Each structure stands twice: as structure tokens, then as C-alpha cells.
């Protein structure tokens, strides 16, 4: 039975405080709102793909605790297959402490917990799903070796791969590039990976070419309100995909909304040009920044204009 999108990645409980600004070291400030939500880059991407209509399967590990039980229910409520969602008894469900300022920017500390216990045993059990997917998506909130192994399993089975190197690590194993059909990161991740500034369009184009040289088939660097840069064949000019300006309330997880949408388009419209997929994914993510929260702000197919489908 065909699956559109399999995500091998993280689940986190988001503990979110809204405050006028981000505190400095050693400082206590008053915030005005606190809420708990479902997050984690892997799960966020999976949920966004599912809300657009993709048939999705999540491969992950949560704790045998209240947060883990709740998370499994959240997947079910969103129509995500949970056959490969494990519960560890020796580690807690991952947690993310998030502060969002009045500009909609954030600072996040993650404690990955049970996410780090996802390993090759679980991947082997999930091979029937991974090997029959149209698209596999991985990030870096689980053990990097597990992500790399999942990407390779997908490639061996001719499954398209999207790799999101987030949060970025400076000395990323170059095998990740070779295992990525689409290597998709934001500007700060691109800076860290290329060790050069990515603060304008020209630098983004250059960083994209550099990442492409490392062995992936294509690169997308997302630039927030500036849209994104798409780089495909080496030597040919990279393309800037613009996006319409929106008033941002909370940008947390906007990158995940973009990647979830991209995975949906790759699965449903495999022959669509990558820049068109990116243009549409920008519109989906653009809606998510206009509402508070991570998954709570991800649009469903019914909320979006028909021309996106
Ligand atoms: O990308 C946003 C996500 O990063 C949040 O949901 C938080 O859980 C962290 O993993
Ligand atoms: Na949001």
C-alpha cells in the first residue's frame, strides 16, 4: 500500500512563553502568556504534510509518559499512521522551552530525551514503510546516524529524500549531502554549514551553490520574508522565489510548515518544477506565521486557495 510521506524524526512538547523580548543571561522578565503545544521539527513537518492531504507515517520515539501518550493521540487526530511510533520507558518525551518576543521571533532550547533512542532497530522495523514511500523527510533532532541511515535506506529504495539539517551542526558528515535529493535549510543553518555569512540574496545564492557542490541534487535556502533560493544543476543560475509580505505573529515552526508542504508537493506532483513547489510551500508557511503556536497554526487544505492544489 502506497504511502506519500514518511518522516523519521523528532517529537517535542513545546512549552511556550510569550514575552515582549528575549531575556538576557541572568535576567528574569515578565511574559504575558504561556501554553503547551505539540512540536518537534519532524512531527511538525509530518503534521503539515498530513493537513494538506498527504498519506503520512511517522517514525519516532516518545517517552512512556503523559506527554508521550498525548503525542500519539495528536498524530491519530491528524490522520498520521503511528505504527512506528515507539514509547521508551527509560527516557522522557522530548521537550522544547520556547520564548517568543513581540516581533514573532523566538529562542528555543530542546531536550531531546526519547528522540535520541530512535536507532537502527526501529528503522529496520519501519523499512516496509520507508521503502514504499514517495518521499522521506529527516532532520537533526534525533541521532544524526539514525537520520543518515534512514536517508540511505530511502535512496536504496528509490524514494525521494528531503533533508533539513536543523538544528545545524558545523561539521556535518558530507554523506548527508550525497543522501539528499533536496537539501533544505534556513539562512542561519546555511551560514553555519558554509562558514560564511548569509545575510543577503547574493550570499544566499553563493551558499546554495556551495552546498550543491557537496553532493546533493538540489538545495533550497529559506529566507523568511524574502522567500527562498532554489539551486538545482551546478553552474546554472539559482532562482529566487519571492513570497508575499505578511504580518508575522509567531514564526515558530514556519520552516517546518514549509518542509511539510514541500514533501506533500513532491509526493503528489512529482513532475512539478522545484521552484513552483517552493513557491506554493512559501504560501502555506506564510499562513502559519500569522497565528500563534506551531502546529496549531498550520493550515489545512480547506483553509488554502484551490490554486495551490
Ligand atoms: O522548528 C520548530 C520546532 O523546533 C519547535 O516545535 C520545537 O519543538 C523545536 O524542535
Ligand atoms: Na505560527
PDB file of N, CA and C and ligand atoms in Angstrom, residues 12 14 39-41 44 96 98 108 110 141 253 256 294, ligand 1:
ATOM      1  N   UNK A  12       8.500  16.775  20.096  1.00  0.00           N
ATOM      2  CA  UNK A  12       8.804  17.527  21.316  1.00  0.00           C
ATOM      3  C   UNK A  12       7.504  18.124  21.846  1.00  0.00           C
ATOM      4  N   UNK A  14       6.160  21.368  23.204  1.00  0.00           N
ATOM      5  CA  UNK A  14       6.581  22.768  23.207  1.00  0.00           C
ATOM      6  C   UNK A  14       5.999  23.484  24.423  1.00  0.00           C
ATOM      7  N   UNK A  39       5.103  19.904  19.219  1.00  0.00           N
ATOM      8  CA  UNK A  39       6.143  20.413  18.341  1.00  0.00           C
ATOM      9  C   UNK A  39       7.182  19.361  18.035  1.00  0.00           C
ATOM     10  N   UNK A  40       8.392  19.818  17.776  1.00  0.00           N
ATOM     11  CA  UNK A  40       9.454  18.923  17.295  1.00  0.00           C
ATOM     12  C   UNK A  40       9.445  19.019  15.781  1.00  0.00           C
ATOM     13  N   UNK A  41      10.615  19.259  15.202  1.00  0.00           N
ATOM     14  CA  UNK A  41      10.667  19.528  13.766  1.00  0.00           C
ATOM     15  C   UNK A  41      10.105  18.384  12.916  1.00  0.00           C
ATOM     16  N   UNK A  44       6.297  18.197  13.332  1.00  0.00           N
ATOM     17  CA  UNK A  44       5.688  19.376  12.701  1.00  0.00           C
ATOM     18  C   UNK A  44       5.592  19.191  11.189  1.00  0.00           C
ATOM     19  N   UNK A  96      10.726  21.148  24.423  1.00  0.00           N
ATOM     20  CA  UNK A  96      11.324  22.370  23.887  1.00  0.00           C
ATOM     21  C   UNK A  96      10.825  23.555  24.697  1.00  0.00           C
ATOM     22  N   UNK A  98      10.449  27.353  24.729  1.00  0.00           N
ATOM     23  CA  UNK A  98      10.444  28.359  23.654  1.00  0.00           C
ATOM     24  C   UNK A  98      10.016  29.712  24.204  1.00  0.00           C
ATOM     25  N   UNK A 108      14.959  28.932  21.356  1.00  0.00           N
ATOM     26  CA  UNK A 108      14.484  27.596  21.751  1.00  0.00           C
ATOM     27  C   UNK A 108      15.615  26.762  22.342  1.00  0.00           C
ATOM     28  N   UNK A 110      16.086  22.719  23.241  1.00  0.00           N
ATOM     29  CA  UNK A 110      15.429  21.407  23.202  1.00  0.00           C
ATOM     30  C   UNK A 110      16.185  20.404  24.066  1.00  0.00           C
ATOM     31  N   UNK A 141      17.132  16.470  14.923  1.00  0.00           N
ATOM     32  CA  UNK A 141      16.772  16.474  16.343  1.00  0.00           C
ATOM     33  C   UNK A 141      16.766  15.059  16.922  1.00  0.00           C
ATOM     34  N   UNK A 253       8.308  27.315  13.932  1.00  0.00           N
ATOM     35  CA  UNK A 253       7.849  26.187  13.128  1.00  0.00           C
ATOM     36  C   UNK A 253       7.456  26.541  11.704  1.00  0.00           C
ATOM     37  N   UNK A 256       9.256  24.390   9.330  1.00  0.00           N
ATOM     38  CA  UNK A 256       8.714  23.030   9.303  1.00  0.00           C
ATOM     39  C   UNK A 256       7.446  22.970   8.448  1.00  0.00           C
ATOM     40  N   UNK A 294       2.808  26.537  17.009  1.00  0.00           N
ATOM     41  CA  UNK A 294       3.484  25.784  15.965  1.00  0.00           C
ATOM     42  C   UNK A 294       2.420  25.032  15.162  1.00  0.00           C
TER      43      UNK A 294
HETATM   44  O1  LIG B   1      11.066  24.179  14.380  1.00  0.00           O
HETATM   45  C1  LIG B   1      10.261  24.456  15.479  1.00  0.00           C
HETATM   46  C2  LIG B   1      10.383  23.389  16.500  1.00  0.00           C
HETATM   47  O2  LIG B   1      11.710  23.377  16.967  1.00  0.00           O
HETATM   48  C3  LIG B   1       9.525  23.546  17.727  1.00  0.00           C
HETATM   49  O3  LIG B   1       8.276  22.935  17.598  1.00  0.00           O
HETATM   50  C4  LIG B   1      10.366  22.966  18.834  1.00  0.00           C
HETATM   51  O4  LIG B   1       9.825  21.755  19.310  1.00  0.00           O
HETATM   52  C5  LIG B   1      11.749  22.766  18.223  1.00  0.00           C
HETATM   53  O5  LIG B   1      12.015  21.445  17.998  1.00  0.00           O
END
